[in-house]
């Protein structure tokens, strides 16, 4: 074991010091807003407040898939919530999601706005609203929902467990990394065995179960998460690799992965999405190039967009 000290928990835990690690400044043991800030509202029926993490990508992929099917009512404004800066604790965001987690959505298509939070709930809400990516036949629907809720229950072991201790914790703890690596490997085996039997998780059709699972486990096997692909030997999961490649090749998935993304290639980052044309004109590389153009009066170039 790598642990050099023994920790004896107190009888009653109290918050006396920062937790350490990358997210220490936003972690706290209480809920509720920390500051007053209203959320912006755009012109489309659906208002999404999110960030391009796996949970956020689920919803933007779903919305882009619905638009690709011709559902005009799925038009949306995607507003960037920078969780590293604590924007999820603003009063407006907390009013939409009391849990202060992205994604959160307001449906303003009817006379009374409807709030929806938690990524699985948003996917299910949209699937039922538009009649898409959720089987109608009872047994197929049950299979789809079973895999959807499997993902919702399993991902915390991958992200908050393995990802935290492998990539973000201020110290490497062998016990914690081994414990969660074992569970993630078991989950990958569950998926790989299922995908040896069927093309998609719920059967022969692409559903919200796949949309929910792909950003987490598809991203993991494609080497996008935690720099852990070699450590977890993800190449051995051939069926997940096949499934991840097939979903990743979908144009709507590519677009959805760009929305609210703040890392990686600037040409793949669309910080906010308010129109379909934004994918061609508002990515970070385009905005930076525009800001560097000299003005008509010949003044110095503007500073690049951060």
PDB file of C-alpha atoms in Angstrom, residues 22-23 154-172 176-177 179-181 184 216 220 225-228 231-232:
ATOM      1  CA  UNK A  22      -8.794  20.230  -8.543  1.00  0.00           C
ATOM      2  CA  UNK A  23     -12.349  20.827  -7.322  1.00  0.00           C
ATOM      3  CA  UNK A 154     -22.776   3.120 -12.658  1.00  0.00           C
ATOM      4  CA  UNK A 155     -21.177   6.349 -13.867  1.00  0.00           C
ATOM      5  CA  UNK A 156     -20.487   7.727 -10.362  1.00  0.00           C
ATOM      6  CA  UNK A 157     -18.079   4.820  -9.855  1.00  0.00           C
ATOM      7  CA  UNK A 158     -16.320   5.768 -13.087  1.00  0.00           C
ATOM      8  CA  UNK A 159     -16.281   9.549 -12.611  1.00  0.00           C
ATOM      9  CA  UNK A 160     -16.493  10.304  -8.921  1.00  0.00           C
ATOM     10  CA  UNK A 161     -14.693   7.122  -7.959  1.00  0.00           C
ATOM     11  CA  UNK A 162     -12.069   6.000 -10.446  1.00  0.00           C
ATOM     12  CA  UNK A 163     -11.676   9.305 -12.264  1.00  0.00           C
ATOM     13  CA  UNK A 164     -11.335  11.288  -9.070  1.00  0.00           C
ATOM     14  CA  UNK A 165      -8.729   9.112  -7.400  1.00  0.00           C
ATOM     15  CA  UNK A 166      -6.813   8.280 -10.599  1.00  0.00           C
ATOM     16  CA  UNK A 167      -6.710  11.765 -12.124  1.00  0.00           C
ATOM     17  CA  UNK A 168      -7.733  14.478  -9.673  1.00  0.00           C
ATOM     18  CA  UNK A 169      -7.014  13.530  -6.062  1.00  0.00           C
ATOM     19  CA  UNK A 170      -4.050  15.441  -4.583  1.00  0.00           C
ATOM     20  CA  UNK A 171      -2.403  12.152  -3.593  1.00  0.00           C
ATOM     21  CA  UNK A 172      -2.418   8.721  -5.235  1.00  0.00           C
ATOM     22  CA  UNK A 176      -8.857   3.709  -3.755  1.00  0.00           C
ATOM     23  CA  UNK A 177      -7.493   3.406  -7.308  1.00  0.00           C
ATOM     24  CA  UNK A 179     -11.010  -0.476  -5.712  1.00  0.00           C
ATOM     25  CA  UNK A 180     -12.516   1.710  -8.414  1.00  0.00           C
ATOM     26  CA  UNK A 181     -10.417   0.353 -11.280  1.00  0.00           C
ATOM     27  CA  UNK A 184     -14.859   0.094 -13.790  1.00  0.00           C
ATOM     28  CA  UNK A 216     -18.984   8.095 -20.412  1.00  0.00           C
ATOM     29  CA  UNK A 220     -13.366   6.069 -21.898  1.00  0.00           C
ATOM     30  CA  UNK A 225     -11.282  10.362 -20.184  1.00  0.00           C
ATOM     31  CA  UNK A 226      -8.711  10.639 -17.393  1.00  0.00           C
ATOM     32  CA  UNK A 227      -5.767   9.568 -19.608  1.00  0.00           C
ATOM     33  CA  UNK A 228      -6.595   6.080 -18.407  1.00  0.00           C
ATOM     34  CA  UNK A 231      -4.129   1.714 -17.516  1.00  0.00           C
ATOM     35  CA  UNK A 232      -7.543   0.080 -18.000  1.00  0.00           C
TER      36      UNK A 232
END
